[in-house]
Tab-separated table of C-alpha atoms in Angstrom:
chain	number	residue	atom	x	y	z
A	24	PHE	CA	-91.721	68.352	-60.532
A	25	VAL	CA	-93.066	65.166	-59.139
A	26	LEU	CA	-92.366	61.603	-60.036
A	27	ILE	CA	-95.437	60.057	-61.511
A	28	ASP	CA	-95.057	56.551	-62.861
A	29	GLY	CA	-91.356	57.078	-63.332
A	30	VAL	CA	-91.754	60.341	-65.226
A	31	TYR	CA	-90.968	63.783	-63.811
A	32	GLY	CA	-93.387	66.511	-64.730
A	33	PHE	CA	-95.860	68.994	-63.433
A	34	PRO	CA	-98.795	67.564	-61.600
A	35	ASN	CA	-101.341	69.536	-63.505
A	36	ASP	CA	-99.931	68.709	-66.941
A	37	LEU	CA	-98.919	65.091	-66.392
A	38	THR	CA	-101.409	62.393	-65.841
A	39	THR	CA	-101.134	58.665	-65.498
A	40	PRO	CA	-101.305	56.719	-68.723
A	41	THR	CA	-104.536	55.161	-67.599
A	42	ASN	CA	-106.058	58.517	-66.996
A	43	ARG	CA	-104.618	60.153	-70.090
A	44	LYS	CA	-107.263	60.865	-72.643
A	45	PRO	CA	-106.652	62.072	-76.069
A	46	MET	CA	-107.941	65.535	-76.276
A	47	ARG	CA	-107.838	68.044	-78.887
A	48	GLN	CA	-107.536	71.479	-77.720
A	49	LYS	CA	-107.702	74.498	-79.599
A	50	ARG	CA	-104.470	76.301	-79.645
A	51	GLY	CA	-104.870	79.956	-79.248
A	52	PRO	CA	-102.372	82.673	-79.417
A	53	LEU	CA	-99.525	82.367	-76.819
A	54	LYS	CA	-99.986	85.051	-74.324
A	55	ILE	CA	-97.147	84.714	-71.724
A	56	THR	CA	-95.619	87.598	-69.912
A	57	VAL	CA	-92.111	87.907	-68.395
A	58	SER	CA	-93.451	88.241	-64.903
A	59	ALA	CA	-95.314	85.013	-65.295
A	60	LEU	CA	-92.225	83.291	-66.545
A	61	LEU	CA	-90.156	84.626	-63.683
A	62	GLN	CA	-92.803	83.516	-61.289
A	63	GLN	CA	-92.893	80.097	-62.839
A	64	HIS	CA	-89.075	79.984	-62.810
A	65	ALA	CA	-89.015	80.853	-59.120
A	66	GLN	CA	-91.565	78.199	-58.357
A	67	LEU	CA	-89.583	75.688	-60.340
A	68	SER	CA	-86.356	76.677	-58.589
A	69	SER	CA	-87.940	76.328	-55.149
A	70	SER	CA	-89.431	73.008	-56.124
A	71	VAL	CA	-86.015	71.802	-57.398
A	72	GLU	CA	-84.274	72.944	-54.202
A	73	VAL	CA	-86.860	71.177	-52.106
A	74	TYR	CA	-86.461	68.079	-54.183
A	75	LEU	CA	-82.677	68.228	-53.972
A	76	ALA	CA	-82.881	68.688	-50.200
A	77	LYS	CA	-85.158	65.709	-50.026
A	78	LEU	CA	-82.762	63.689	-52.114
A	79	LYS	CA	-79.840	64.707	-49.896
A	80	LEU	CA	-81.821	63.835	-46.791
A	81	ARG	CA	-82.776	60.540	-48.379
A	82	GLY	CA	-79.100	59.785	-49.150
A	83	SER	CA	-78.071	60.550	-45.579
A	84	LEU	CA	-80.893	58.429	-44.297
A	85	GLU	CA	-79.879	55.643	-46.646
A	86	ASN	CA	-76.271	55.893	-45.409
A	87	GLN	CA	-77.448	55.792	-41.831
A	88	CYS	CA	-79.672	52.848	-42.639
A	89	ASN	CA	-76.759	51.087	-44.316
A	90	GLU	CA	-74.540	51.684	-41.295
A	91	ILE	CA	-77.303	50.504	-38.995
A	92	LEU	CA	-77.785	47.440	-41.146
A	93	LYS	CA	-74.047	46.770	-41.134
A	94	GLY	CA	-73.978	47.077	-37.307
A	95	ALA	CA	-77.029	44.884	-37.116
A	96	ASP	CA	-75.389	42.324	-39.386
A	97	ALA	CA	-72.280	42.373	-37.211
A	98	LYS	CA	-74.369	41.983	-34.093
A	99	ILE	CA	-76.340	39.197	-35.731
A	100	TYR	CA	-73.044	37.506	-36.666
A	101	LYS	CA	-71.762	37.865	-33.147
A	102	ALA	CA	-75.092	36.615	-31.787
A	103	ARG	CA	-74.881	33.601	-34.055
A	104	GLN	CA	-71.310	32.962	-32.908
A	105	VAL	CA	-72.397	33.319	-29.303
A	106	GLN	CA	-75.349	31.035	-29.940
A	107	ALA	CA	-73.030	28.513	-31.546
A	108	SER	CA	-70.659	28.795	-28.595
A	109	LEU	CA	-73.596	28.405	-26.212
A	110	THR	CA	-74.762	25.395	-28.114
A	111	ALA	CA	-71.278	23.883	-27.933
A	112	LEU	CA	-71.019	24.711	-24.221
A	113	LYS	CA	-74.449	23.272	-23.630
A	114	LYS	CA	-73.400	20.114	-25.424
A	115	VAL	CA	-70.188	19.939	-23.363
A	116	HIS	CA	-72.219	20.623	-20.221
A	117	MET	CA	-74.582	17.825	-21.043
A	118	GLU	CA	-71.635	15.485	-21.681
A	119	LYS	CA	-70.043	16.540	-18.369
A	120	LYS	CA	-73.355	16.091	-16.628
A	121	GLU	CA	-73.698	12.587	-18.043
A	122	GLU	CA	-70.132	11.800	-16.998
A	123	LYS	CA	-70.846	13.181	-13.524
A	124	GLU	CA	-73.956	11.053	-13.252
A	125	GLU	CA	-71.972	8.006	-14.314
A	126	LEU	CA	-69.228	8.819	-11.803
A	127	SER	CA	-71.837	9.386	-9.078
A	128	ALA	CA	-73.412	6.051	-9.864
A	129	GLN	CA	-69.988	4.364	-9.756
A	130	LEU	CA	-69.159	6.164	-6.492
A	131	GLU	CA	-72.440	5.059	-4.924
A	132	LEU	CA	-71.731	1.524	-6.042
A	133	ILE	CA	-68.212	1.667	-4.588
A	134	LYS	CA	-69.546	3.119	-1.309
A	135	LYS	CA	-72.160	0.410	-1.152
A	136	GLU	CA	-69.527	-2.253	-1.705
A	137	GLU	CA	-67.290	-0.663	0.937
A	138	ARG	CA	-70.167	-0.521	3.435
A	139	SER	CA	-70.988	-4.130	2.797
A	140	ALA	CA	-67.314	-5.102	3.153
A	141	GLN	CA	-66.976	-3.086	6.384
A	142	LEU	CA	-70.179	-4.613	7.703
A	143	GLU	CA	-68.894	-8.101	6.950
A	144	LEU	CA	-65.541	-7.253	8.560
A	145	ILE	CA	-67.240	-5.814	11.647
A	146	THR	CA	-69.489	-8.841	11.868
A	147	SER	CA	-66.524	-11.187	11.644
A	148	HIS	CA	-64.576	-9.182	14.229
A	149	ARG	CA	-67.589	-9.128	16.484
A	150	ARG	CA	-67.887	-12.875	16.204
A	151	GLU	CA	-64.201	-13.239	17.012
A	152	LEU	CA	-64.289	-10.730	19.867
A	153	LYS	CA	-67.513	-11.946	21.417
A	154	PRO	CA	-65.839	-14.705	23.519
A	155	ARG	CA	-63.138	-12.251	24.587
A	156	ALA	CA	-65.740	-9.645	25.468
A	157	GLU	CA	-67.610	-12.214	27.525
A	158	LEU	CA	-64.353	-13.199	29.255
A	159	VAL	CA	-63.463	-9.540	29.900
A	160	LEU	CA	-66.958	-8.888	31.221
A	161	LYS	CA	-66.672	-11.890	33.497
A	162	MET	CA	-63.253	-10.733	34.718
A	163	TRP	CA	-64.600	-7.210	35.244
A	164	LYS	CA	-67.476	-8.523	37.299
A	165	GLU	CA	-65.051	-10.649	39.309
A	166	MET	CA	-62.748	-7.659	39.833
A	167	LYS	CA	-65.731	-5.528	40.808
A	168	ARG	CA	-66.785	-8.161	43.314
A	169	LYS	CA	-63.241	-8.354	44.693
A	170	ARG	CA	-63.021	-4.587	44.800
A	171	GLU	CA	-66.241	-4.384	46.763
A	172	ALA	CA	-64.900	-7.056	49.098
A	173	LEU	CA	-61.630	-5.142	49.462
A	174	GLU	CA	-63.537	-1.922	50.143
A	175	LYS	CA	-65.515	-3.720	52.805
A	176	LEU	CA	-62.299	-5.126	54.266
A	177	ALA	CA	-60.717	-1.648	54.150
A	178	ALA	CA	-63.735	-0.193	55.915
A	179	MET	CA	-63.587	-2.986	58.479
A	180	ARG	CA	-59.834	-2.405	58.834
A	181	THR	CA	-60.376	1.306	59.387
A	182	THR	CA	-63.074	0.546	61.946
A	183	LEU	CA	-60.851	-2.004	63.655
A	184	GLN	CA	-57.925	0.421	63.642
A	185	LYS	CA	-60.102	3.071	65.229
A	186	ARG	CA	-61.322	0.554	67.759
A	187	ARG	CA	-57.752	-0.662	68.347
A	188	LEU	CA	-56.506	2.881	68.774
A	189	THR	CA	-59.385	3.562	71.085
A	190	ALA	CA	-58.655	0.337	72.947
A	191	GLU	CA	-54.937	1.120	73.062
A	192	THR	CA	-55.668	4.614	74.305
A	193	ARG	CA	-58.000	3.238	76.923
A	194	MET	CA	-55.453	0.606	77.860
A	195	TYR	CA	-52.711	3.237	78.080
A	196	LEU	CA	-54.849	5.497	80.242
A	197	ARG	CA	-55.856	2.523	82.362
A	198	GLN	CA	-52.187	1.553	82.773
A	199	LEU	CA	-51.322	5.094	83.821
A	200	ARG	CA	-54.202	5.145	86.268
A	201	MET	CA	-53.317	1.751	87.747
A	202	LEU	CA	-49.629	2.690	88.028
A	203	SER	CA	-50.555	5.977	89.646
A	204	ILE	CA	-52.710	4.085	92.140
A	205	LEU	CA	-49.887	1.602	92.636
A	206	TYR	CA	-47.403	4.384	93.359
A	207	SER	CA	-49.882	5.981	95.706
A	208	VAL	CA	-49.803	2.691	97.638
A	209	TYR	CA	-46.022	2.294	97.378
A	210	PRO	CA	-44.667	5.840	97.079
A	211	VAL	CA	-40.938	6.241	96.547
A	212	VAL	CA	-39.730	9.476	98.148
A	213	LYS	CA	-36.481	11.287	97.461
A	214	ARG	CA	-34.866	13.085	100.373
A	215	ALA	CA	-31.653	15.008	100.645
A	216	GLY	CA	-28.957	13.376	102.741
A	217	ALA	CA	-25.363	12.124	102.841
A	218	GLY	CA	-24.100	8.620	102.897
A	219	PRO	CA	-20.700	7.027	103.309
A	220	HIS	CA	-21.088	4.593	100.420
A	221	ALA	CA	-20.863	5.396	96.707
A	222	ALA	CA	-22.635	3.404	94.020
A	223	THR	CA	-20.763	1.081	91.793
A	224	ALA	CA	-20.492	1.419	88.040
A	225	ALA	CA	-20.959	-2.306	87.747
A	226	LEU	CA	-24.572	-1.991	88.868
A	227	ALA	CA	-25.298	0.695	86.242
A	228	SER	CA	-23.639	-1.222	83.407
A	229	SER	CA	-24.299	-4.840	84.377
A	230	SER	CA	-25.096	-7.226	81.551
A	231	HIS	CA	-28.666	-8.082	80.559
A	232	THR	CA	-27.910	-11.471	79.069
A	233	PRO	CA	-28.718	-14.575	81.138
A	234	SER	CA	-25.410	-16.222	80.215
A	235	SER	CA	-23.462	-13.534	82.039
A	236	ASN	CA	-25.615	-13.476	85.196
A	237	ALA	CA	-23.188	-15.457	87.366
A	238	SER	CA	-20.184	-13.341	86.429
A	239	GLY	CA	-22.338	-10.202	86.727
A	240	PHE	CA	-23.428	-11.121	90.225
A	241	LYS	CA	-19.815	-11.869	91.211
A	242	SER	CA	-18.657	-8.509	89.854
A	243	MET	CA	-21.552	-6.774	91.698
A	244	LYS	CA	-20.559	-8.478	94.937
A	245	SER	CA	-16.921	-7.514	94.534
A	246	ALA	CA	-17.861	-3.935	93.572
A	247	LEU	CA	-20.210	-3.630	96.540
A	248	SER	CA	-17.596	-5.012	98.917
A	249	SER	CA	-14.962	-2.617	97.541
A	250	ASN	CA	-17.371	0.292	97.724
A	251	SER	CA	-18.200	-0.544	101.320
A	252	ASN	CA	-14.605	0.188	102.339
A	253	SER	CA	-14.436	3.528	100.431
A	254	SER	CA	-16.179	6.685	101.577
A	255	THR	CA	-16.907	10.027	100.006
A	256	SER	CA	-17.742	13.393	101.372
A	257	ARG	CA	-20.054	14.183	98.482
A	258	SER	CA	-23.685	14.433	99.599
A	259	ARG	CA	-26.272	12.388	97.717
A	260	PRO	CA	-30.073	11.934	97.969
A	261	VAL	CA	-31.686	9.213	100.013
A	262	TYR	CA	-34.650	7.210	98.629
A	263	ALA	CA	-37.307	5.511	100.737
A	264	ILE	CA	-40.313	3.347	99.921
A	265	ARG	CA	-43.201	3.904	102.305
A	266	GLY	CA	-40.700	5.627	104.628
A	267	ILE	CA	-38.241	2.681	104.689
A	268	THR	CA	-34.760	3.050	103.205
A	269	LEU	CA	-32.572	0.313	101.778
A	270	PRO	CA	-28.911	0.295	102.814
A	271	ASP	CA	-26.262	-0.428	100.239
A	272	LEU	CA	-25.187	-3.475	102.256
A	273	PRO	CA	-27.576	-5.634	104.283
A	274	LYS	CA	-27.137	-5.345	108.029
A	275	ASP	CA	-28.320	-7.721	110.710
A	276	SER	CA	-29.636	-4.879	112.792
A	277	MET	CA	-31.910	-3.816	109.923
A	278	ALA	CA	-32.993	-7.324	108.875
A	279	LYS	CA	-36.704	-6.673	109.441
A	280	GLU	CA	-36.712	-3.262	107.723
A	281	ILE	CA	-34.726	-4.657	104.756
A	282	SER	CA	-37.102	-7.617	104.356
A	283	VAL	CA	-40.154	-5.314	104.467
A	284	ALA	CA	-38.644	-2.790	102.014
A	285	LEU	CA	-37.633	-5.535	99.576
A	286	GLY	CA	-41.120	-7.033	99.891
A	287	TYR	CA	-42.568	-3.623	98.976
A	288	CYS	CA	-40.177	-3.325	96.005
A	289	ALA	CA	-40.946	-6.870	94.836
A	290	HIS	CA	-44.707	-6.257	95.033
A	291	LEU	CA	-44.370	-2.897	93.253
A	292	ILE	CA	-42.277	-4.388	90.409
A	293	LEU	CA	-44.576	-7.420	90.114
A	294	LEU	CA	-47.777	-5.354	89.808
A	295	ALA	CA	-46.179	-2.769	87.476
A	296	ALA	CA	-45.031	-5.571	85.150
A	297	LYS	CA	-48.522	-7.051	85.251
A	298	TYR	CA	-50.160	-3.702	84.388
A	299	LEU	CA	-47.649	-3.008	81.584
A	300	GLY	CA	-47.789	-6.531	80.175
A	301	VAL	CA	-44.061	-7.127	80.667
A	302	ILE	CA	-42.717	-10.622	81.205
A	303	LEU	CA	-39.951	-10.298	83.783
A	304	ARG	CA	-36.638	-12.019	83.264
A	305	TYR	CA	-36.583	-13.097	86.875
A	306	LYS	CA	-39.914	-14.256	88.240
A	307	ILE	CA	-40.970	-12.632	91.507
A	308	VAL	CA	-42.974	-14.493	94.118
A	309	HIS	CA	-44.543	-12.031	96.530
A	310	LEU	CA	-45.009	-13.282	100.084
A	311	GLY	CA	-44.813	-9.976	101.916
A	312	SER	CA	-41.536	-9.770	103.861
A	313	LYS	CA	-40.782	-13.382	102.869
A	314	SER	CA	-40.697	-12.741	99.097
A	315	TYR	CA	-38.122	-14.304	96.808
A	316	VAL	CA	-36.946	-14.208	93.180
A	317	VAL	CA	-36.748	-17.281	90.932
A	318	ASP	CA	-33.606	-17.606	88.810
A	319	GLY	CA	-34.789	-19.663	85.850
A	320	VAL	CA	-31.392	-19.742	84.154
A	321	HIS	CA	-30.223	-22.697	86.219
A	322	ASP	CA	-31.718	-26.141	86.031
A	323	PRO	CA	-33.463	-26.668	88.356
A	324	PRO	CA	-34.505	-23.030	88.941
A	325	GLN	CA	-33.081	-21.449	92.060
A	326	GLN	CA	-35.048	-19.420	94.588
A	327	VAL	CA	-33.195	-16.326	95.719
A	328	PRO	CA	-34.759	-14.986	98.953
A	329	LEU	CA	-35.192	-11.297	99.622
A	330	HIS	CA	-35.015	-11.710	103.402
A	331	PHE	CA	-32.637	-13.001	106.061
A	332	LYS	CA	-32.779	-16.740	106.646
A	333	ASP	CA	-30.168	-18.778	108.554
A	334	SER	CA	-26.778	-17.142	108.785
A	335	ALA	CA	-26.253	-13.459	108.302
A	336	THR	CA	-23.215	-13.919	106.035
A	337	THR	CA	-25.030	-16.257	103.663
A	338	SER	CA	-28.120	-14.030	103.723
A	339	ARG	CA	-26.133	-10.899	102.794
A	340	GLY	CA	-24.708	-12.460	99.606
A	341	VAL	CA	-28.085	-13.952	98.639
A	342	ILE	CA	-29.926	-10.693	99.298
A	343	GLN	CA	-27.384	-8.793	97.185
A	344	LYS	CA	-28.029	-11.232	94.353
A	345	GLY	CA	-31.797	-10.785	94.724
A	346	VAL	CA	-31.417	-6.973	94.672
A	347	ALA	CA	-29.375	-7.251	91.462
A	348	MET	CA	-32.172	-9.349	89.921
A	349	LEU	CA	-34.752	-6.746	90.973
A	350	ILE	CA	-32.599	-4.029	89.347
A	351	ILE	CA	-32.597	-5.959	86.055
A	352	ASP	CA	-36.396	-6.409	86.226
A	353	THR	CA	-36.773	-2.687	86.907
A	354	ARG	CA	-34.731	-1.922	83.810
A	355	GLN	CA	-37.215	-3.983	81.807
A	356	LEU	CA	-40.007	-1.766	83.097
A	357	LEU	CA	-38.062	1.375	82.149
A	358	SER	CA	-37.487	0.012	78.644
A	359	ALA	CA	-41.184	-0.867	78.289
A	360	CYS	CA	-42.079	2.742	79.171
A	361	SER	CA	-39.375	4.114	76.802
A	362	ILE	CA	-37.541	5.730	79.706
A	363	LYS	CA	-33.796	6.183	79.575
A	364	HIS	CA	-31.927	4.092	82.086
A	365	PRO	CA	-30.402	6.199	84.863
A	366	ASP	CA	-26.635	6.092	84.853
A	367	GLU	CA	-25.957	7.603	88.264
A	368	THR	CA	-23.734	5.600	90.565
A	369	TYR	CA	-25.362	4.464	93.791
A	370	GLY	CA	-25.257	1.463	96.013
A	371	ALA	CA	-27.388	-1.575	95.224
A	372	GLY	CA	-30.387	-0.719	97.454
A	373	THR	CA	-30.255	2.991	96.682
A	374	PHE	CA	-29.920	2.331	92.947
A	375	LEU	CA	-32.984	0.032	93.018
A	376	LEU	CA	-35.084	2.721	94.746
A	377	HIS	CA	-33.629	5.355	92.387
A	378	GLN	CA	-34.853	3.391	89.352
A	379	LEU	CA	-38.296	2.994	90.913
A	380	TYR	CA	-38.333	6.721	91.661
A	381	VAL	CA	-37.467	7.590	88.008
A	382	LEU	CA	-40.261	5.288	86.804
A	383	GLN	CA	-42.675	6.869	89.278
A	384	SER	CA	-41.747	10.435	88.275
A	385	GLN	CA	-42.193	9.671	84.560
A	386	ILE	CA	-45.569	8.004	85.078
A	387	VAL	CA	-46.990	10.599	87.450
A	388	THR	CA	-46.035	13.460	85.081
A	389	GLN	CA	-47.744	11.836	82.031
A	390	PRO	CA	-50.716	13.862	80.639
A	391	LYS	CA	-54.042	12.542	81.789
């Protein structure tokens, strides 16, 4: 059976209404056999089974199509929802974008206003600080000029110090050389020997102040006179200048030798003070064996001779005073050379030569 224009029938027997033609056929005797009917029944059964299978397949296909359509409808619904959401998000995005643009424009305007305000503030500060900057620059230039001047002065000071040190060194070496030459002219020699007279402690510890000179000289005289009466068995060295010794007490028999030796000592002390730049407390006037010392403490100044004049008694006391003055001048020389004062006890003449010997030994042993 086939469906033709909504009517099921056999294809050979059924025709479309348009093609159907009235026909008159002659009906003959029905001649149908059982085999033919069975055959036709089998054909019809197979055709019905095929048709039913097709219908079943069509129903399954329709169900599948319905399910597919339902899924498609759901997907379309979801797509529409998503599209709507996208549209809403796009609208929100556009609104946010517009707001962002507005905020950016406001921010640019605020930044521009801030820059203009800062520029005005900087300009005003610059105007205010310009005089100060000019003053600071002027002060800096002045300080730079002073610094350069100070650097020049420092360089000059360093140069002058070097020159001064060089000059001082040269002066020191020259002083040593001149003193060495002086002591080669007036050598003080130490020899072993024994003497009956001991030195007084008053000579070693006599005062240096001018106000106590008179009392000091009196104490020296009394000490020397007391020491002249005492004797000791202890041996002591003997000092000589150019081979001439000085006795502790002046003697008339040795008047010439004493005058010559004191002249040598006076000349030696005078030249050593001149070389060392020392101003002596008691001025020495060198006249060979007729030398004398000027005591400037008294008014008018007194001349103390270092030689015998009229009477021997008067000359002894005067010469002892002159020797004491020479001892004080010699101590000045020792202090100028930073030499410790000898504290050994000798007589006046021996102690004077002992001090000159200590000064000579310290100068001769200085490094060249």
